[in-house]
Coordinates of C-alpha atoms in Angstrom, one line a residue:
Chain A
M610 CA 0.0 0.0 0.0
S611 CA 1.4 3.4 -1.0
R612 CA 2.3 5.6 1.9
Y613 CA 1.5 8.7 -0.3
L614 CA -2.1 9.7 -0.2
K615 CA -4.1 12.2 -2.2
D616 CA -7.5 13.4 -1.2
E617 CA -9.9 16.3 -1.6
A618 CA -10.5 17.7 1.9
L619 CA -11.7 20.6 4.1
V620 CA -9.6 22.0 6.9
L621 CA -11.7 21.5 10.1
K622 CA -9.2 22.3 12.8
S623 CA -5.7 23.8 13.0
Y624 CA -3.6 24.0 16.1
P625 CA 0.0 25.1 16.7
L626 CA 2.4 22.2 17.2
G627 CA 5.9 22.3 18.5
E628 CA 8.2 25.1 17.3
S629 CA 6.7 26.0 13.9
D630 CA 4.3 23.2 12.9
R631 CA 0.6 22.9 12.8
L632 CA -1.6 19.9 13.6
I633 CA -4.5 19.9 11.2
T634 CA -7.7 17.9 11.2
F635 CA -9.0 17.4 7.7
L636 CA -12.4 16.2 6.6
S637 CA -11.7 14.3 3.4
W638 CA -14.1 13.0 0.8
N639 CA -12.6 9.5 0.5
R640 CA -10.9 8.8 3.9
G641 CA -13.0 10.6 6.4
K642 CA -11.1 12.5 9.1
I643 CA -7.3 12.8 8.6
V644 CA -5.1 14.2 11.3
A645 CA -1.8 15.4 9.9
V646 CA 1.1 17.6 10.7
A647 CA 2.0 20.5 8.4
K648 CA 5.7 20.9 9.0
G649 CA 6.9 24.5 9.3
A650 CA 3.4 25.9 8.5
R651 CA 3.8 28.7 11.0
K652 CA 6.9 30.1 9.3
T653 CA 6.4 33.1 7.1
K654 CA 8.1 31.4 4.1
S655 CA 6.0 28.2 4.4
K656 CA 4.4 27.0 1.2
L657 CA 1.8 25.1 3.1
A658 CA 0.8 27.8 5.5
S659 CA -2.1 29.4 3.5
G660 CA -3.3 26.0 2.3
V661 CA -3.8 24.5 5.8
D662 CA -5.6 27.5 7.3
L663 CA -9.1 27.1 8.6
F664 CA -12.0 27.3 6.1
T665 CA -9.9 26.0 3.2
H666 CA -11.0 23.5 0.6
G667 CA -8.4 21.8 -1.5
N668 CA -6.6 18.8 -2.9
Y669 CA -4.1 17.6 -0.4
Q670 CA -1.2 15.2 -0.5
F671 CA -0.1 13.3 2.6
Y672 CA 2.7 11.0 3.6
Q673 CA 1.6 8.3 6.0
G674 CA 4.6 7.2 8.1
R675 CA 4.5 5.2 11.3
G676 CA 3.1 8.1 13.3
L677 CA 0.9 11.0 12.3
A678 CA 0.5 11.7 8.6
L679 CA 2.5 14.6 7.1
V680 CA 1.0 17.2 4.7
T681 CA 3.3 17.2 1.8
G682 CA 1.4 19.3 -0.8
V683 CA -1.7 21.4 -1.3
E684 CA -3.7 22.8 -4.2
V685 CA -6.2 25.2 -2.8
K686 CA -9.6 25.2 -4.5
D687 CA -11.4 27.7 -2.3
R688 CA -10.6 29.8 0.8
F689 CA -13.9 31.4 1.9
I690 CA -12.1 34.7 2.7
Y691 CA -15.4 36.3 3.8
L692 CA -15.6 33.9 6.8
R693 CA -12.5 35.5 8.3
Q694 CA -13.3 39.1 7.3
D695 CA -16.9 39.2 8.6
P696 CA -17.1 39.0 12.4
E697 CA -20.8 38.0 12.0
L698 CA -20.3 35.1 9.6
Y699 CA -17.1 33.9 11.3
P700 CA -18.7 32.0 14.3
Y701 CA -21.3 30.5 12.0
G702 CA -18.6 29.0 9.8
F703 CA -17.1 27.5 12.9
Y704 CA -20.4 26.1 14.1
L705 CA -20.7 24.1 10.8
V706 CA -17.2 22.8 11.4
E707 CA -17.8 21.9 15.1
L708 CA -21.0 20.1 14.4
A709 CA -19.6 18.1 11.5
D710 CA -16.5 17.3 13.6
R711 CA -18.6 16.0 16.5
L712 CA -21.0 14.0 14.3
V713 CA -18.5 12.3 12.0
P714 CA -16.7 9.4 13.8
E715 CA -12.9 9.2 13.7
S716 CA -12.8 6.4 11.2
G717 CA -16.1 7.1 9.3
L718 CA -16.5 7.9 5.7
C719 CA -18.5 11.0 5.0
P720 CA -18.5 12.4 1.5
E721 CA -22.0 13.8 2.0
V722 CA -20.9 15.7 5.1
C723 CA -17.9 17.2 3.3
S724 CA -20.3 18.4 0.5
L725 CA -22.7 19.7 3.1
V726 CA -20.1 21.7 5.0
L727 CA -18.7 23.1 1.8
E728 CA -22.2 24.1 0.7
G729 CA -22.8 25.7 4.1
W730 CA -19.6 27.8 3.9
R731 CA -20.6 28.9 0.4
L732 CA -24.2 29.8 1.5
L733 CA -23.3 31.8 4.6
P734 CA -22.7 35.1 2.9
E735 CA -25.7 34.6 0.5
V736 CA -28.5 33.9 2.9
E737 CA -30.4 36.6 4.7
N738 CA -31.7 34.3 7.5
L739 CA -28.6 32.8 9.1
P740 CA -30.4 30.9 11.9
L741 CA -32.6 29.2 9.3
L742 CA -29.6 28.1 7.3
I743 CA -28.1 26.7 10.6
R744 CA -31.3 24.7 11.3
A745 CA -31.4 23.3 7.8
F746 CA -27.7 22.4 8.1
E747 CA -28.3 20.6 11.4
L748 CA -31.2 18.6 10.0
K749 CA -29.4 17.7 6.7
L750 CA -26.3 16.7 8.7
L751 CA -28.3 14.4 10.9
Q752 CA -30.0 13.0 7.8
S753 CA -26.7 12.3 6.0
T754 CA -25.2 10.6 9.1
G755 CA -28.3 8.4 9.6
Y756 CA -29.7 10.1 12.7
S757 CA -32.5 12.0 11.0
P758 CA -35.4 12.9 13.4
F759 CA -38.8 11.8 12.0
F760 CA -41.3 14.6 11.2
E761 CA -43.5 12.8 8.6
G762 CA -46.1 11.5 11.1
C763 CA -46.6 9.5 14.2
L764 CA -43.6 7.1 14.7
Q765 CA -46.0 4.4 16.2
C766 CA -49.1 4.5 14.1
G767 CA -48.2 6.8 11.2
A768 CA -51.0 9.3 11.9
S769 CA -50.3 12.6 10.2
Q770 CA -51.8 14.7 13.0
A771 CA -48.9 14.1 15.4
T772 CA -47.6 17.2 17.1
V773 CA -45.8 15.8 20.1
F774 CA -42.0 15.4 19.7
S775 CA -40.3 12.7 21.7
V776 CA -36.6 13.2 21.8
S777 CA -35.9 9.7 23.2
R778 CA -38.0 8.1 20.4
G779 CA -36.5 10.4 17.8
G780 CA -39.6 11.8 16.2
L781 CA -43.3 12.8 16.3
I782 CA -45.9 10.9 18.3
C783 CA -49.6 11.4 18.1
P784 CA -51.4 12.3 21.3
E785 CA -53.2 8.9 21.4
C786 CA -50.0 6.9 21.1
S787 CA -48.3 9.2 23.6
N788 CA -51.1 8.6 26.2
E789 CA -51.4 4.9 25.5
R790 CA -47.7 4.0 25.8
G791 CA -46.7 6.7 28.2
F792 CA -44.0 8.3 26.1
K793 CA -42.4 11.3 27.6
V794 CA -43.6 14.5 25.9
D795 CA -40.6 16.7 25.3
F796 CA -42.0 19.3 22.9
L797 CA -45.5 20.1 21.8
L798 CA -44.8 21.6 18.4
Q799 CA -46.8 24.1 16.3
P800 CA -47.9 22.7 12.9
G801 CA -45.8 25.5 11.3
T802 CA -42.6 24.2 13.0
I803 CA -43.3 20.6 11.8
A804 CA -44.0 21.8 8.3
L805 CA -40.7 23.8 8.4
A806 CA -38.7 20.8 9.6
R807 CA -40.2 18.7 6.8
V808 CA -39.4 21.3 4.1
L809 CA -35.8 21.7 5.4
L810 CA -35.3 17.9 5.4
R811 CA -36.6 17.6 1.8
L812 CA -35.0 20.6 0.1
P813 CA -31.3 20.7 -0.8
L814 CA -29.4 23.0 1.5
G815 CA -28.8 25.4 -1.4
R816 CA -32.5 26.1 -1.7
V817 CA -32.9 27.2 1.9
Q818 CA -33.3 30.8 0.8
V819 CA -36.7 30.1 -0.8
V820 CA -38.1 28.9 2.6
R821 CA -40.2 31.4 4.5
S822 CA -40.4 30.9 8.3
R823 CA -41.3 32.7 11.5
H824 CA -38.8 33.5 14.2
K825 CA -40.9 31.5 16.7
Q826 CA -40.8 28.4 14.5
E827 CA -37.1 28.7 14.1
Q828 CA -36.6 29.0 17.8
E829 CA -38.8 26.0 18.5
L830 CA -36.9 23.9 15.9
A831 CA -33.6 25.0 17.4
R832 CA -34.7 23.7 20.8
V833 CA -35.8 20.4 19.3
T834 CA -32.5 19.8 17.3
G835 CA -30.5 20.9 20.3
S836 CA -32.2 18.4 22.6
F837 CA -32.0 15.7 19.9
L838 CA -28.2 16.2 19.5
R839 CA -27.7 16.2 23.2
Y840 CA -29.8 13.0 23.8
H841 CA -28.8 10.8 20.8
L842 CA -25.2 12.0 20.1
Q843 CA -24.2 13.2 23.6
I844 CA -23.3 16.5 21.9
G845 CA -23.3 19.0 24.7
P846 CA -23.3 22.8 24.5
M847 CA -21.0 23.8 21.7
N848 CA -18.4 26.5 22.1
S849 CA -19.2 28.1 18.8
L850 CA -22.9 28.3 19.6
K851 CA -22.1 29.9 23.0
Y852 CA -19.9 32.4 21.1
I853 CA -22.9 33.2 18.7
D854 CA -25.2 33.6 21.7
S855 CA -22.7 36.0 23.4
L856 CA -22.5 38.2 20.3
T857 CA -26.3 38.3 19.8
R858 CA -27.0 39.0 23.5
Chain B
M950 CA 17.3 2.6 37.6
I951 CA 17.4 6.4 37.2
P952 CA 18.1 8.3 40.4
Q953 CA 15.0 10.1 41.7
P954 CA 16.4 13.7 41.5
L955 CA 17.4 13.1 37.8
Q956 CA 14.1 11.5 37.1
Q957 CA 12.3 14.5 38.6
L958 CA 14.5 16.9 36.5
I959 CA 13.6 15.0 33.3
E960 CA 9.9 15.1 34.2
E961 CA 10.0 18.8 34.8
L962 CA 11.9 19.5 31.6
C963 CA 9.4 17.4 29.7
R964 CA 6.7 20.1 30.5
F965 CA 8.4 22.5 28.0
P966 CA 6.6 22.7 24.6
G967 CA 8.3 20.6 22.0
V968 CA 10.5 18.7 24.6
G969 CA 10.0 15.0 24.8
P970 CA 11.6 12.5 27.2
K971 CA 14.7 12.0 25.1
T972 CA 15.4 15.7 24.7
A973 CA 14.6 16.3 28.4
Q974 CA 17.1 13.6 29.3
R975 CA 19.8 15.2 27.1
M976 CA 19.1 18.6 28.7
A977 CA 19.2 17.1 32.2
F978 CA 22.6 15.5 31.5
F979 CA 23.8 18.8 30.1
I980 CA 22.7 20.6 33.2
L981 CA 24.5 18.0 35.4
S982 CA 27.7 18.3 33.4
R983 CA 27.9 22.1 34.0
P984 CA 29.3 23.8 37.2
R985 CA 26.9 24.1 40.1
K986 CA 26.8 27.9 39.8
E987 CA 25.3 27.6 36.3
A988 CA 22.6 25.3 37.5
V989 CA 21.8 27.7 40.4
S990 CA 21.8 30.7 37.9
L991 CA 19.3 28.8 35.7
A992 CA 17.1 28.0 38.7
R993 CA 17.2 31.6 39.9
A994 CA 16.4 32.9 36.4
L995 CA 13.3 30.6 36.3
V996 CA 12.0 31.7 39.7
G997 CA 13.0 35.3 39.2
A998 CA 11.0 35.5 35.9
K999 CA 8.0 33.8 37.4
D1000 CA 8.0 36.0 40.6
N1001 CA 9.0 39.4 39.1
L1002 CA 7.1 39.5 35.8
R1003 CA 3.5 40.5 35.5
F1004 CA 1.2 41.8 32.9
C1005 CA 1.0 45.6 32.5
T1006 CA -2.5 46.7 33.5
L1007 CA -2.6 49.2 30.6
C1008 CA -1.2 47.4 27.6
G1009 CA -1.0 43.7 28.8
S1010 CA 2.7 43.3 28.0
L1011 CA 5.1 41.5 30.3
T1012 CA 6.8 43.8 32.7
E1013 CA 8.6 44.1 36.0
A1014 CA 7.0 47.4 37.0
D1015 CA 3.4 48.3 36.4
P1016 CA 2.7 50.3 34.1
C1017 CA 5.4 49.0 31.8
A1018 CA 8.3 50.8 30.2
Y1019 CA 6.4 51.2 26.9
C1020 CA 3.4 52.8 28.6
T1021 CA 5.4 55.2 30.7
D1022 CA 8.0 56.2 28.1
S1023 CA 7.2 59.9 27.3
R1024 CA 9.1 59.8 24.0
R1025 CA 6.6 57.3 22.5
D1026 CA 3.7 58.5 20.3
R1027 CA 0.7 58.3 22.6
H1028 CA -1.8 58.8 19.7
T1029 CA -1.0 55.3 18.1
I1030 CA -1.7 51.9 19.6
C1031 CA -0.5 48.7 17.9
V1032 CA -2.7 45.7 18.8
V1033 CA -0.9 42.4 18.9
Q1034 CA -2.0 38.9 19.9
E1035 CA 0.7 37.9 22.3
A1036 CA 3.5 39.6 24.3
R1037 CA 6.1 37.9 22.1
D1038 CA 4.5 39.6 19.1
L1039 CA 5.2 42.9 20.8
F1040 CA 8.9 42.1 21.0
A1041 CA 8.9 41.1 17.3
M1042 CA 7.4 44.6 16.5
E1043 CA 10.0 46.3 18.7
R1044 CA 12.8 44.4 16.9
T1045 CA 11.8 46.3 13.7
G1046 CA 12.9 49.6 15.4
Q1047 CA 10.3 51.3 13.2
Y1048 CA 7.4 51.7 15.6
R1049 CA 7.4 54.3 18.3
G1050 CA 3.8 54.2 19.5
L1051 CA 2.1 52.3 22.3
Y1052 CA 0.9 48.7 22.4
H1053 CA -2.1 46.6 23.4
V1054 CA -1.7 42.9 23.9
L1055 CA -4.9 40.9 23.5
H1056 CA -3.5 37.6 24.9
G1057 CA -5.1 35.5 22.1
A1058 CA -7.4 35.7 19.2
L1059 CA -11.1 35.1 18.7
S1060 CA -11.7 31.4 18.4
P1061 CA -15.3 30.1 18.6
L1062 CA -14.1 26.5 18.7
D1063 CA -12.0 27.1 21.8
G1064 CA -14.7 29.2 23.4
V1065 CA -12.5 32.4 23.2
G1066 CA -14.8 35.4 22.6
P1067 CA -14.2 39.1 22.9
E1068 CA -14.7 39.0 26.7
E1069 CA -12.0 36.5 27.1
L1070 CA -9.5 38.8 25.3
R1071 CA -8.5 42.3 26.3
I1072 CA -10.8 43.8 23.8
P1073 CA -13.0 45.7 26.3
D1074 CA -9.8 47.2 27.8
L1075 CA -8.8 48.4 24.3
A1076 CA -12.2 50.0 23.8
K1077 CA -11.8 51.8 27.1
R1078 CA -8.3 53.0 26.1
I1079 CA -9.7 54.4 22.8
S1080 CA -12.7 56.0 24.5
E1081 CA -10.3 58.1 26.7
G1082 CA -9.9 60.2 23.6
Q1083 CA -6.1 60.5 23.2
V1084 CA -5.7 57.7 20.6
K1085 CA -5.9 58.6 16.9
E1086 CA -4.8 55.4 15.1
I1087 CA -5.1 51.7 15.9
I1088 CA -2.6 49.5 14.0
I1089 CA -3.9 45.9 14.0
A1090 CA -0.9 43.5 13.9
T1091 CA -2.7 40.2 14.7
N1092 CA -1.5 37.0 12.9
P1093 CA -2.4 36.6 9.2
N1094 CA -4.5 33.5 9.8
V1095 CA -8.2 33.0 10.2
E1096 CA -8.4 33.7 13.9
G1097 CA -6.1 36.7 13.6
E1098 CA -8.0 38.2 10.7
A1099 CA -11.3 37.6 12.3
T1100 CA -10.1 39.4 15.4
A1101 CA -8.8 42.2 13.3
A1102 CA -12.2 42.5 11.6
Y1103 CA -14.0 42.5 14.9
I1104 CA -11.7 45.2 16.4
A1105 CA -12.1 47.3 13.2
R1106 CA -15.9 47.1 13.5
L1107 CA -15.7 48.0 17.2
C1108 CA -13.5 51.0 16.5
K1109 CA -15.7 52.4 13.7
P1110 CA -18.1 54.4 16.0
L1111 CA -15.2 55.5 18.2
K1112 CA -13.9 57.7 15.3
V1113 CA -10.3 56.5 15.2
K1114 CA -8.3 55.5 12.2
V1115 CA -7.9 51.7 12.0
T1116 CA -5.1 50.3 9.9
R1117 CA -3.9 46.7 9.4
I1118 CA -0.2 45.8 8.9
A1119 CA 0.5 44.9 5.2
F1120 CA 0.5 41.4 3.8
G1121 CA 3.0 40.3 1.3
L1122 CA 6.1 38.5 0.3
P1123 CA 8.8 37.6 2.8
V1124 CA 12.1 39.3 2.2
G1125 CA 14.5 37.0 0.4
G1126 CA 11.8 34.7 -1.0
D1127 CA 11.3 33.8 -4.6
L1128 CA 8.1 35.1 -6.3
E1129 CA 7.4 31.8 -8.1
Y1130 CA 7.2 29.9 -4.8
A1131 CA 4.7 32.3 -3.2
D1132 CA 1.2 30.9 -2.7
D1133 CA -1.7 32.6 -4.6
L1134 CA -3.2 34.2 -1.4
T1135 CA 0.0 35.8 -0.3
L1136 CA 0.8 37.0 -3.9
G1137 CA -2.8 38.3 -4.2
R1138 CA -2.5 40.3 -1.0
A1139 CA 0.9 41.6 -2.0
L1140 CA -0.7 42.9 -5.2
E1141 CA -3.5 44.5 -3.3
G1142 CA -1.0 46.2 -1.0
R1143 CA 1.4 47.4 -3.8
Q1144 CA 3.0 50.8 -3.3
D1145 CA 3.9 53.7 -5.6
M1146 CA 7.6 53.9 -6.5

């Protein structure tokens, strides 16, 4: 097996390492997460430095030795400069990264997630309603990793009038099933919120701009997805979300 | 069997960034090979630096006396503040010998992933210094990476209503480098920041 690897990837995380190196976490199309060292990337004359910065999409070459892989080459495809220049978009860009990083297992393949994060970064400066894009991203990410919450009807009997969301069951439950089986009622959702969740799950992320929603529905959906992520994936409060909250307070 | 004092020295040296057990062992043997007074001098320097250095309450740089020598130096231009990420960046700026204004050390950069927001940095202190009215220009010298640039953008936005001139240090090619090896972003920034000759 060749020790030289090539893959299309996104830079998820980048931390200083040692004297002048960087430890990079990539999300790659064909190999999932790759943690690699970019030697000398903090030096001003480094050829790798700008290619391993956060919010970068490119074709990367790695050398897989006995220890951590080394980044040996980079061909940048896109840099998403606006994410670093706009203080409002910046934390949202990170939220997409943090959520994808937590949802994708260390050794899992995730080409759909790569495409989703890339699409998310592209859409951030284009959409007017950032929180709605974030809700759509959360739902699409859950869908592409196989954890999609069920909003199409009652999980038990299929009744379309279900309005009770059970986090532990992972979807909607009609009042009858909820009473009969004693499921815990976590959220009593407005019909508009359910319709919004269905639309966001069905539409491609790029079409989120055509969706019209009310602030209250978005907030309700945010509470549902937040609880869902906490319960099913043990994803606690996220740093980037706290950052966004602190800026909007 | 390694003697306990040597083992302890190796373990302590291992705490330094970039120092693994082998390097620590080499350093420990080097220290042991030198005269006693050199070891004592090293130990005194370590304790002395830890005990006698603090952060300046005005600019956040490392200093023995508070306020620091930069903040109390009457020859420095008090209308200009250069904002840097870390105290070591301040020393890098000083090495240029071309800047004679004041400094403001942020002690980091905005990083949502690490939970570092404006409140965790010394950004409110900077706003307070600007609002005192003496400052006319803010030079932002944060690192040219995502966190550094986002921090610069945040400070620039913060300073806008405070009616001060905000500038960013130029981006471009490193002295001595070959143009053909420059990456497209650096070269693009160098073109943007070109100067009349």
